C-alpha cells in the first residue's frame, strides 16, 4: 500500500529507485539485476561524489585556517625578537623605562609562544589527518567510478543476453509452429491417401472388369456403324 502511494506521487520508475535505495540503506536486498540496480548504484555514487566534494572544501578551509595560525605564530616569534632588540637598543641609549616596556612585551609574547606552538602543531596534525582522509576517499571514489562503469557494461551485457533469450524463445515458437504445420500437413495427406485407398477398396474388381468389357463392346459397335456409314456414302 505504501509503495503504491509512493509510485502514485513520483511515478513508477522514480518510486522504484527510491524504494530500492531505501532498502539498500536498511540493508535489505535490492532487486536483482536490471536498470533499477544500476540507477541505485549511480545515485549512491553521486552521493559519494557530493560528500567528497564537501570534504574537499572543508579540508581547504582547514588548511587555510592552519596557514593563518602558522603565520600568526611566526609573526609572534618575530615580535618577541623585535621587542627584545628594542629593549637592548633602549637600554644602550640609557632609556631604561622604554627598555623595561620593550622587554616586558617580549617576555609576555615568549610566555604564550609554547602554548601557541603546541596548538599550531596540533592543527598541523589535524590538517594532515584530513588530507590523508581526503586522499583515501578520493581513491575509494575513483574505485567506485571504475566499478560503476563495469556495472553499466555488465547491465548492457545482461540486456543483450535477455534479447538473445527472447530471440531464442521466438525461434522455439517458430519451430513449434513449424512442427504443428508439418503434423497438420501429414494428417491431411494421410487422410487423402486413406480416402483414395478406401475408394479403391470400395470398388469391386468384377465391376471394374464388367465396365471394361462394356466399354470395349461399345467401342466395337461404334466402329462397326461408322464403317457402315462409309459404305453407304460410297454407293
Coordinates of N, CA and C in Angstrom, one line a residue:
X1 N 0.8 -1.2 0.0 CA 0.0 0.0 0.0 C 0.9 1.2 0.0
X2 N 1.9 1.3 0.8 CA 2.8 2.4 0.9 C 3.6 2.6 -0.4
X3 N 4.0 1.5 -1.0 CA 4.7 1.5 -2.3 C 3.8 2.1 -3.4
X4 N 2.5 1.7 -3.4 CA 1.6 2.2 -4.4 C 1.4 3.7 -4.3
X5 N 1.3 4.2 -3.0 CA 1.2 5.7 -2.8 C 2.4 6.4 -3.3
X6 N 3.6 5.8 -3.0 CA 4.9 6.4 -3.4 C 4.9 6.5 -4.9
X7 N 4.6 5.4 -5.6 CA 4.7 5.4 -7.0 C 3.7 6.3 -7.6
X8 N 2.5 6.5 -7.0 CA 1.5 7.4 -7.5 C 1.9 8.8 -7.4
X9 N 2.8 9.2 -6.4 CA 3.2 10.5 -6.2 C 4.3 10.9 -7.1
X10 N 5.3 10.1 -7.3 CA 6.5 10.4 -8.0 C 6.7 9.6 -9.3
X11 N 5.8 8.7 -9.6 CA 6.0 7.8 -10.8 C 6.6 6.5 -10.4
X12 N 6.3 5.5 -11.3 CA 6.7 4.2 -11.1 C 8.2 4.0 -11.0
X13 N 8.9 4.6 -12.0 CA 10.3 4.4 -12.1 C 11.1 5.0 -11.0
X14 N 10.7 6.3 -10.7 CA 11.4 7.0 -9.6 C 11.0 6.4 -8.3
X15 N 9.8 5.9 -8.2 CA 9.4 5.3 -6.9 C 10.2 4.0 -6.7
X16 N 10.4 3.2 -7.7 CA 11.2 2.0 -7.6 C 12.6 2.3 -7.2
X17 N 13.2 3.4 -7.8 CA 14.6 3.8 -7.4 C 14.7 4.2 -5.9
X18 N 13.7 5.0 -5.5 CA 13.7 5.4 -4.1 C 13.5 4.3 -3.2
X19 N 12.6 3.4 -3.5 CA 12.3 2.2 -2.7 C 13.5 1.3 -2.6
X20 N 14.2 1.1 -3.8 CA 15.4 0.3 -3.8 C 16.5 0.9 -3.0
X21 N 16.7 2.2 -3.1 CA 17.7 2.9 -2.3 C 17.4 2.9 -0.9
X22 N 16.2 3.0 -0.5 CA 15.8 2.9 0.9 C 16.1 1.5 1.5
X23 N 15.8 0.5 0.7 CA 16.1 -0.9 1.1 C 17.6 -1.1 1.3
X24 N 18.4 -0.4 0.3 CA 19.8 -0.5 0.5 C 20.3 0.1 1.7
X25 N 19.7 1.3 2.1 CA 20.1 2.0 3.3 C 19.9 1.1 4.6
X26 N 18.8 0.3 4.5 CA 18.4 -0.5 5.7 C 19.0 -2.0 5.5
X27 N 19.8 -2.2 4.6 CA 20.5 -3.5 4.4 C 19.6 -4.5 3.8
X28 N 18.5 -4.1 3.2 CA 17.6 -5.1 2.5 C 18.1 -5.3 1.1
X29 N 17.8 -6.5 0.5 CA 18.3 -6.8 -0.8 C 17.6 -5.9 -1.9
X30 N 18.4 -5.5 -2.8 CA 17.9 -4.7 -4.0 C 17.5 -5.7 -5.0
X31 N 16.5 -5.2 -5.8 CA 16.0 -6.1 -6.9 C 17.2 -6.5 -7.8
X32 N 17.2 -7.8 -8.0 CA 18.4 -8.4 -8.7 C 18.5 -7.9 -10.1
X33 N 19.7 -7.4 -10.5 CA 19.9 -7.0 -11.9 C 19.0 -5.9 -12.4
X34 N 19.1 -5.6 -13.7 CA 18.2 -4.6 -14.3 C 18.7 -3.2 -14.1
X35 N 17.9 -2.3 -14.7 CA 18.3 -0.9 -14.7 C 18.1 -0.3 -13.3
X36 N 17.1 -0.8 -12.5 CA 16.9 -0.2 -11.2 C 18.2 -0.3 -10.3
X37 N 18.8 -1.5 -10.3 CA 20.0 -1.7 -9.6 C 21.1 -0.7 -10.0
X38 N 21.2 -0.5 -11.3 CA 22.2 0.4 -11.9 C 21.9 1.8 -11.4
X39 N 20.6 2.2 -11.4 CA 20.2 3.5 -11.0 C 20.5 3.8 -9.5
X40 N 20.3 2.7 -8.7 CA 20.6 2.8 -7.3 C 22.1 3.0 -7.1
X41 N 22.9 2.2 -7.8 CA 24.4 2.4 -7.8 C 24.8 3.8 -8.2
X42 N 24.2 4.3 -9.3 CA 24.5 5.6 -9.8 C 24.2 6.7 -8.8
X43 N 23.0 6.5 -8.1 CA 22.6 7.5 -7.1 C 23.5 7.5 -5.9
X44 N 23.9 6.3 -5.5 CA 24.9 6.2 -4.4 C 26.2 6.8 -4.8
X45 N 26.7 6.6 -6.0 CA 27.9 7.2 -6.5 C 27.9 8.7 -6.5
X46 N 26.8 9.2 -6.9 CA 26.6 10.7 -6.9 C 26.6 11.2 -5.5
X47 N 26.0 10.5 -4.6 CA 26.1 11.0 -3.2 C 27.5 10.9 -2.6
X48 N 28.2 9.9 -3.0 CA 29.6 9.8 -2.6 C 30.4 11.0 -3.2
X49 N 30.2 11.3 -4.4 CA 30.9 12.4 -5.1 C 30.6 13.7 -4.4
X50 N 29.3 13.9 -4.0 CA 29.0 15.1 -3.3 C 29.7 15.2 -1.9
X51 N 29.8 14.1 -1.2 CA 30.4 14.0 0.1 C 31.9 14.3 -0.1
X52 N 32.5 13.7 -1.1 CA 34.0 14.0 -1.3 C 34.2 15.5 -1.7
X53 N 33.3 16.0 -2.5 CA 33.4 17.4 -2.8 C 33.3 18.3 -1.6
X54 N 32.3 18.0 -0.7 CA 32.2 18.8 0.5 C 33.4 18.6 1.4
X55 N 33.9 17.4 1.5 CA 35.1 17.1 2.3 C 36.3 17.9 1.7
X56 N 36.4 18.0 0.4 CA 37.5 18.8 -0.2 C 37.4 20.3 0.2
X57 N 36.2 20.8 0.2 CA 36.0 22.2 0.6 C 36.4 22.4 2.1
X58 N 36.0 21.4 2.9 CA 36.2 21.5 4.4 C 37.7 21.4 4.6
X59 N 38.4 20.6 3.9 CA 39.9 20.4 4.1 C 40.6 21.7 3.6
X60 N 40.1 22.3 2.6 CA 40.7 23.6 2.1 C 40.5 24.7 3.1
X61 N 39.3 24.7 3.7 CA 39.1 25.7 4.8 C 40.0 25.5 6.0
X62 N 40.2 24.2 6.3 CA 41.1 23.8 7.5 C 42.5 24.2 7.2
X63 N 42.9 23.9 5.9 CA 44.3 24.3 5.6 C 44.5 25.8 5.6
X64 N 43.5 26.5 5.1 CA 43.6 28.0 5.1 C 43.7 28.5 6.6
X65 N 42.9 27.9 7.5 CA 42.9 28.4 8.9 C 44.3 28.0 9.5
X66 N 44.8 26.8 9.2 CA 46.1 26.4 9.7 C 47.2 27.4 9.2
X67 N 47.2 27.7 7.9 CA 48.2 28.6 7.4 C 48.2 30.0 8.1
X68 N 47.0 30.4 8.4 CA 46.8 31.7 9.1 C 47.4 31.6 10.5
X69 N 47.1 30.5 11.2 CA 47.6 30.3 12.5 C 49.1 30.2 12.5
X70 N 49.6 29.5 11.6 CA 51.1 29.3 11.5 C 51.8 30.7 11.2
X71 N 51.2 31.5 10.3 CA 51.7 32.8 10.0 C 51.7 33.7 11.3
X72 N 50.6 33.6 12.0 CA 50.5 34.3 13.3 C 51.5 33.9 14.3
X73 N 51.8 32.6 14.4 CA 52.8 32.1 15.3 C 54.2 32.6 14.9
X74 N 54.5 32.6 13.6 CA 55.8 33.1 13.1 C 55.9 34.6 13.4
X75 N 54.8 35.3 13.2 CA 54.8 36.7 13.4 C 55.0 37.0 14.9
X76 N 54.4 36.2 15.8 CA 54.6 36.3 17.3 C 56.1 36.1 17.6
X77 N 56.7 35.1 17.0 CA 58.1 34.9 17.3 C 58.9 36.1 16.9
X78 N 58.6 36.6 15.7 CA 59.3 37.8 15.2 C 59.1 39.0 16.1
X79 N 57.8 39.1 16.6 CA 57.5 40.3 17.5 C 58.3 40.1 18.8
X80 N 58.5 38.9 19.3 CA 59.3 38.7 20.6 C 60.7 39.1 20.4
X81 N 61.3 38.7 19.2 CA 62.7 39.1 19.0 C 62.8 40.6 18.7
X82 N 61.9 41.2 18.0 CA 62.0 42.6 17.8 C 61.8 43.4 19.1
X83 N 60.9 42.9 20.0 CA 60.8 43.6 21.3 C 62.0 43.5 22.1
X84 N 62.7 42.4 22.1 CA 63.9 42.2 22.8 C 65.0 43.1 22.3
X85 N 65.1 43.2 20.9 CA 66.1 44.1 20.3 C 65.8 45.5 20.7
X86 N 64.5 45.9 20.7 CA 64.2 47.3 21.1 C 64.6 47.6 22.5
X87 N 64.4 46.6 23.3 CA 64.8 46.7 24.8 C 66.3 46.9 24.9
X88 N 67.1 46.1 24.1 CA 68.5 46.3 24.1 C 68.9 47.7 23.6
X89 N 68.3 48.1 22.6 CA 68.7 49.4 22.0 C 68.3 50.6 23.0
X90 N 67.1 50.5 23.6 CA 66.7 51.5 24.6 C 67.6 51.5 25.8
X91 N 68.0 50.3 26.2 CA 68.9 50.3 27.4 C 70.3 50.8 27.0
X92 N 70.8 50.6 25.8 CA 72.1 51.1 25.4 C 72.0 52.6 25.3
X93 N 70.9 53.2 25.0 CA 70.7 54.6 24.8 C 70.4 55.3 26.2
X94 N 70.3 54.5 27.2 CA 70.1 55.0 28.5 C 68.6 55.2 28.8
X95 N 67.7 54.8 28.0 CA 66.3 54.9 28.2 C 65.8 53.7 28.9
X96 N 65.9 53.6 30.2 CA 65.6 52.4 31.0 C 64.1 52.1 30.9
X97 N 63.3 53.1 31.0 CA 61.9 52.9 31.0 C 61.4 52.2 29.7
X98 N 61.9 52.8 28.6 CA 61.5 52.2 27.3 C 62.0 50.7 27.2
X99 N 63.3 50.5 27.8 CA 63.9 49.2 27.7 C 63.0 48.2 28.5
X100 N 62.5 48.7 29.7 CA 61.7 47.8 30.5 C 60.4 47.4 29.8
X101 N 59.7 48.4 29.2 CA 58.5 48.2 28.5 C 58.7 47.2 27.3
X102 N 59.7 47.4 26.5 CA 60.0 46.5 25.4 C 60.3 45.1 25.9
X103 N 61.1 45.0 26.9 CA 61.5 43.7 27.5 C 60.3 43.0 28.0
X104 N 59.4 43.7 28.7 CA 58.2 43.1 29.3 C 57.3 42.6 28.1
X105 N 57.2 43.3 27.1 CA 56.4 42.9 25.9 C 57.0 41.6 25.3
X106 N 58.3 41.5 25.2 CA 59.0 40.3 24.7 C 58.7 39.1 25.6
X107 N 58.8 39.4 26.9 CA 58.5 38.3 27.9 C 57.1 37.7 27.8
X108 N 56.2 38.6 27.7 CA 54.7 38.2 27.6 C 54.5 37.4 26.3
X109 N 55.1 37.8 25.2 CA 55.0 37.1 24.0 C 55.6 35.7 24.1
X110 N 56.8 35.6 24.7 CA 57.5 34.4 24.8 C 56.8 33.4 25.7
X111 N 56.1 33.9 26.7 CA 55.3 33.0 27.6 C 54.2 32.3 26.9
X112 N 53.6 32.9 25.9 CA 52.4 32.3 25.3 C 52.9 31.5 24.0
X113 N 54.1 31.7 23.6 CA 54.6 31.0 22.4 C 54.6 29.5 22.5
X114 N 55.0 28.9 23.7 CA 54.9 27.4 23.8 C 53.5 26.9 23.6
X115 N 52.5 27.5 24.2 CA 51.2 27.1 24.0 C 50.7 27.3 22.6
X116 N 51.1 28.4 22.0 CA 50.8 28.7 20.7 C 51.4 27.7 19.7
X117 N 52.7 27.3 20.0 CA 53.4 26.3 19.2 C 52.6 25.0 19.2
X118 N 52.2 24.6 20.5 CA 51.5 23.3 20.6 C 50.3 23.3 19.8
X119 N 49.5 24.4 19.9 CA 48.3 24.5 19.1 C 48.5 24.4 17.6
X120 N 49.5 25.1 17.2 CA 49.9 25.1 15.7 C 50.2 23.7 15.3
X121 N 51.0 22.9 16.1 CA 51.4 21.6 15.8 C 50.2 20.6 15.7
X122 N 49.3 20.8 16.7 CA 48.0 20.0 16.7 C 47.2 20.3 15.5
X123 N 47.2 21.6 15.1 CA 46.4 22.0 13.9 C 47.1 21.4 12.7
X124 N 48.4 21.3 12.7 CA 49.1 20.7 11.5 C 48.8 19.2 11.4
X125 N 48.8 18.5 12.6 CA 48.5 17.1 12.6 C 47.0 16.9 12.1
X126 N 46.1 17.7 12.6 CA 44.7 17.6 12.2 C 44.5 17.8 10.7
X127 N 45.2 18.8 10.2 CA 45.1 19.1 8.8 C 45.7 17.9 8.0
X128 N 46.8 17.4 8.4 CA 47.4 16.3 7.7 C 46.5 15.0 7.7
X129 N 45.9 14.8 8.9 CA 44.9 13.7 9.0 C 43.8 13.9 8.0
X130 N 43.3 15.1 7.9 CA 42.2 15.4 7.0 C 42.6 15.2 5.5
X131 N 43.9 15.6 5.2 CA 44.4 15.4 3.9 C 44.5 13.9 3.5
X132 N 45.0 13.2 4.5 CA 45.1 11.7 4.3 C 43.7 11.1 4.1
X133 N 42.7 11.5 4.9 CA 41.3 11.0 4.8 C 40.8 11.4 3.4
X134 N 41.0 12.6 3.0 CA 40.5 13.1 1.7 C 41.2 12.3 0.6
X135 N 42.5 12.0 0.7 CA 43.1 11.2 -0.3 C 42.6 9.8 -0.4
X136 N 42.3 9.2 0.8 CA 41.7 7.8 0.8 C 40.3 7.8 0.2
X137 N 39.5 8.9 0.5 CA 38.2 8.9 0.0 C 38.2 9.1 -1.5
X138 N 39.1 9.9 -2.0 CA 39.3 10.1 -3.4 C 39.6 8.8 -4.1
X139 N 40.5 8.0 -3.5 CA 40.9 6.7 -4.1 C 39.7 5.8 -4.1
X140 N 38.9 5.8 -3.0 CA 37.7 5.0 -3.0 C 36.7 5.4 -4.1
X141 N 36.5 6.7 -4.2 CA 35.6 7.2 -5.2 C 36.1 6.8 -6.6
X142 N 37.4 6.9 -6.8 CA 37.9 6.5 -8.1 C 37.6 5.0 -8.4
X143 N 37.8 4.2 -7.4 CA 37.5 2.8 -7.5 C 36.0 2.5 -7.8
X144 N 35.1 3.3 -7.1 CA 33.7 3.1 -7.3 C 33.3 3.6 -8.7
X145 N 34.0 4.6 -9.2 CA 33.6 5.1 -10.5 C 34.0 4.1 -11.6
X146 N 35.1 3.4 -11.4 CA 35.5 2.3 -12.3 C 34.5 1.2 -12.2
X147 N 34.1 0.8 -10.9 CA 33.1 -0.2 -10.7 C 31.8 0.2 -11.3
X148 N 31.4 1.5 -11.3 CA 30.2 1.9 -11.9 C 30.2 1.7 -13.4
X149 N 31.3 2.0 -14.0 CA 31.4 1.7 -15.5 C 31.3 0.2 -15.7
X150 N 31.9 -0.6 -14.8 CA 31.8 -2.1 -15.0 C 30.3 -2.5 -14.8
X151 N 29.6 -1.9 -13.9 CA 28.2 -2.3 -13.7 C 27.4 -2.0 -14.9
X152 N 27.6 -0.8 -15.5 CA 26.9 -0.4 -16.7 C 27.2 -1.4 -17.8
X153 N 28.4 -1.7 -17.9 CA 28.8 -2.7 -19.0 C 28.1 -4.0 -18.8
X154 N 28.2 -4.5 -17.5 CA 27.5 -5.8 -17.2 C 26.0 -5.7 -17.4
X155 N 25.4 -4.6 -17.1 CA 24.0 -4.5 -17.3 C 23.7 -4.5 -18.8
X156 N 24.6 -3.9 -19.7 CA 24.4 -3.9 -21.1 C 24.5 -5.3 -21.6
X157 N 25.5 -6.1 -21.1 CA 25.6 -7.5 -21.4 C 24.4 -8.3 -21.0
X158 N 23.8 -8.0 -19.8 CA 22.6 -8.7 -19.4 C 21.5 -8.4 -20.3
X159 N 21.3 -7.1 -20.7 CA 20.3 -6.7 -21.6 C 20.4 -7.5 -23.0
X160 N 21.7 -7.5 -23.4 CA 21.9 -8.3 -24.7 C 21.5 -9.7 -24.6
X161 N 21.9 -10.3 -23.4 CA 21.6 -11.7 -23.2 C 20.1 -11.9 -23.1
X162 N 19.4 -10.9 -22.5 CA 17.9 -11.0 -22.5 C 17.3 -11.0 -23.9
X163 N 17.9 -10.1 -24.7 CA 17.4 -10.0 -26.1 C 17.6 -11.3 -26.8
X164 N 18.8 -11.9 -26.6 CA 19.2 -13.2 -27.2 C 18.2 -14.3 -26.8
X165 N 17.9 -14.2 -25.5 CA 17.0 -15.2 -24.9 C 15.6 -15.1 -25.5
X166 N 15.2 -13.8 -25.7 CA 13.9 -13.6 -26.3 C 13.9 -14.1 -27.8
X167 N 15.0 -13.9 -28.5 CA 15.1 -14.4 -29.9 C 15.0 -15.9 -29.9
X168 N 15.7 -16.5 -29.0 CA 15.7 -18.0 -28.9 C 14.3 -18.5 -28.6
X169 N 13.6 -17.8 -27.7 CA 12.2 -18.2 -27.4 C 11.4 -18.0 -28.7
X170 N 11.6 -16.9 -29.4 CA 10.8 -16.8 -30.7 C 11.1 -17.9 -31.7
X171 N 12.4 -18.3 -31.7 CA 12.8 -19.4 -32.6 C 12.1 -20.7 -32.2
X172 N 12.0 -20.9 -30.8 CA 11.4 -22.1 -30.3 C 9.9 -22.0 -30.7
X173 N 9.3 -20.8 -30.6 CA 7.9 -20.7 -31.0 C 7.7 -21.0 -32.5
X174 N 8.7 -20.5 -33.3 CA 8.6 -20.8 -34.8 C 8.8 -22.3 -35.0
X175 N 9.7 -22.9 -34.3 CA 10.0 -24.3 -34.5 C 8.7 -25.1 -34.1
X176 N 8.1 -24.7 -33.0 CA 6.9 -25.4 -32.5 C 5.8 -25.2 -33.6
X177 N 5.6 -24.0 -34.1 CA 4.6 -23.8 -35.1 C 4.9 -24.6 -36.4
X178 N 6.2 -24.7 -36.7 CA 6.6 -25.4 -37.9 C 6.2 -26.9 -37.7
X179 N 6.5 -27.4 -36.5 CA 6.2 -28.8 -36.3 C 4.7 -29.1 -36.3
X180 N 3.9 -28.1 -35.8 CA 2.5 -28.3 -35.8 C 2.0 -28.2 -37.3
X181 N 2.6 -27.4 -38.1 CA 2.2 -27.3 -39.5 C 2.5 -28.6 -40.2
X182 N 3.7 -29.2 -39.9 CA 4.0 -30.5 -40.5 C 3.1 -31.6 -40.1
X183 N 2.7 -31.6 -38.8 CA 1.8 -32.6 -38.3 C 0.5 -32.4 -39.0
X184 N 0.0 -31.2 -39.2 CA -1.3 -31.0 -39.8 C -1.2 -31.4 -41.3
X185 N -0.1 -31.1 -41.9 CA 0.1 -31.4 -43.3 C 0.1 -33.0 -43.5
X186 N 0.8 -33.6 -42.6 CA 0.9 -35.1 -42.6 C -0.5 -35.7 -42.4
X187 N -1.2 -35.1 -41.5 CA -2.6 -35.6 -41.2 C -3.5 -35.5 -42.4
X188 N -3.4 -34.3 -43.1 CA -4.2 -34.1 -44.3 C -3.9 -35.0 -45.4
X189 N -2.5 -35.1 -45.7 CA -2.1 -36.0 -46.7 C -2.4 -37.5 -46.4
X190 N -2.3 -37.8 -45.1 CA -2.6 -39.2 -44.7 C -4.1 -39.5 -44.9
X191 N -4.9 -38.4 -44.6 CA -6.4 -38.6 -44.8 C -6.7 -38.7 -46.3
X192 N -6.0 -38.0 -47.1 CA -6.2 -38.0 -48.6 C -5.9 -39.4 -49.1
X193 N -4.7 -39.9 -48.7 CA -4.3 -41.3 -49.1 C -5.3 -42.3 -48.7
X194 N -5.7 -42.1 -47.4 CA -6.7 -43.1 -46.9 C -8.0 -43.0 -47.7
X195 N -8.4 -41.8 -48.1 CA -9.7 -41.7 -48.9 C -9.5 -42.4 -50.2
X196 N -8.4 -42.2 -50.9 CA -8.2 -42.9 -52.2 C -8.1 -44.4 -52.0
X197 N -7.4 -44.8 -51.0 CA -7.4 -46.2 -50.7 C -8.7 -46.8 -50.4
X198 N -9.5 -46.1 -49.7 CA -10.9 -46.6 -49.3 C -11.7 -46.7 -50.6
X199 N -11.5 -45.6 -51.5 CA -12.3 -45.6 -52.7 C -11.9 -46.8 -53.6
X200 N -10.6 -47.1 -53.7 CA -10.2 -48.2 -54.5 C -10.6 -49.5 -53.9
X201 N -10.6 -49.6 -52.6 CA -11.1 -50.8 -52.0 C -12.6 -51.0 -52.1
X202 N -13.3 -49.9 -52.1 CA -14.7 -50.0 -52.2 C -15.2 -50.4 -53.6
X203 N -14.4 -50.2 -54.6 CA -14.8 -50.6 -55.9 C -14.5 -52.1 -56.1
X204 N -15.5 -52.9 -56.7 CA -15.4 -54.4 -56.8 C -14.6 -54.7 -58.1
X205 N -13.6 -55.6 -58.1 CA -12.9 -56.0 -59.3 C -13.8 -56.5 -60.4
X206 N -14.8 -57.2 -60.0 CA -15.8 -57.7 -61.0 C -16.5 -56.6 -61.7
X207 N -16.8 -55.6 -61.0 CA -17.5 -54.4 -61.6 C -16.5 -53.7 -62.5
X208 N -15.3 -53.6 -62.1 CA -14.3 -52.9 -62.9 C -14.1 -53.7 -64.2
X209 N -14.1 -55.0 -64.2 CA -13.9 -55.8 -65.4 C -15.2 -55.7 -66.3
X210 N -16.3 -55.7 -65.7 CA -17.6 -55.6 -66.5 C -17.7 -54.2 -67.1
X211 N -17.2 -53.2 -66.4 CA -17.2 -51.8 -67.0 C -16.3 -51.8 -68.2
X212 N -15.1 -52.5 -68.0 CA -14.1 -52.5 -69.1 C -14.7 -53.2 -70.4
X213 N -15.4 -54.4 -70.1 CA -15.9 -55.1 -71.2 C -17.0 -54.3 -71.9
X214 N -17.9 -53.7 -71.2 CA -18.9 -52.9 -71.7 C -18.4 -51.8 -72.6
X215 N -17.3 -51.2 -72.1 CA -16.7 -50.1 -72.9 C -16.1 -50.6 -74.2
X216 N -15.5 -51.8 -74.1 CA -14.9 -52.4 -75.4 C -16.0 -52.8 -76.4
X217 N -17.2 -53.3 -75.9 CA -18.3 -53.7 -76.7 C -18.9 -52.4 -77.4
X218 N -18.9 -51.3 -76.6 CA -19.5 -50.1 -77.1 C -18.6 -49.5 -78.2
X219 N -17.3 -49.6 -77.9 CA -16.3 -49.1 -78.9 C -16.4 -49.8 -80.2
X220 N -16.6 -51.2 -80.1 CA -16.6 -52.1 -81.3 C -17.9 -51.8 -82.1
X221 N -19.0 -51.6 -81.4 CA -20.2 -51.3 -82.1 C -20.2 -49.9 -82.8
X222 N -19.6 -48.9 -82.1 CA -19.4 -47.6 -82.7 C -18.6 -47.7 -84.0
X223 N -17.5 -48.5 -84.0 CA -16.6 -48.7 -85.1 C -17.4 -49.3 -86.3
X224 N -18.2 -50.3 -85.9 CA -18.9 -51.1 -87.0 C -19.9 -50.1 -87.7
X225 N -20.6 -49.3 -86.9 CA -21.6 -48.4 -87.5 C -21.0 -47.3 -88.4
X226 N -19.8 -46.9 -87.9 CA -19.1 -45.9 -88.7 C -18.7 -46.5 -90.1
X227 N -18.3 -47.7 -90.1 CA -17.9 -48.4 -91.3 C -19.1 -48.5 -92.2
X228 N -20.2 -48.8 -91.7 CA -21.4 -48.9 -92.5 C -21.8 -47.6 -93.2
X229 N -21.6 -46.5 -92.4 CA -21.9 -45.2 -92.9 C -21.0 -44.9 -94.1
X230 N -19.7 -45.3 -94.0 CA -18.7 -45.1 -95.1 C -19.1 -45.8 -96.3
X231 N -19.6 -47.1 -96.2 CA -20.0 -47.9 -97.3 C -21.2 -47.3 -98.0
X232 N -22.2 -46.9 -97.2 CA -23.4 -46.3 -97.7 C -23.1 -45.0 -98.5
X233 N -22.2 -44.2 -98.0 CA -21.9 -43.0 -98.7 C -21.1 -43.2 -100.0
X234 N -20.4 -44.3 -100.1 CA -19.6 -44.5 -101.3 C -20.6 -45.0 -102.4
X235 N -21.7 -45.7 -102.1 CA -22.6 -46.1 -103.1 C -23.6 -45.0 -103.4

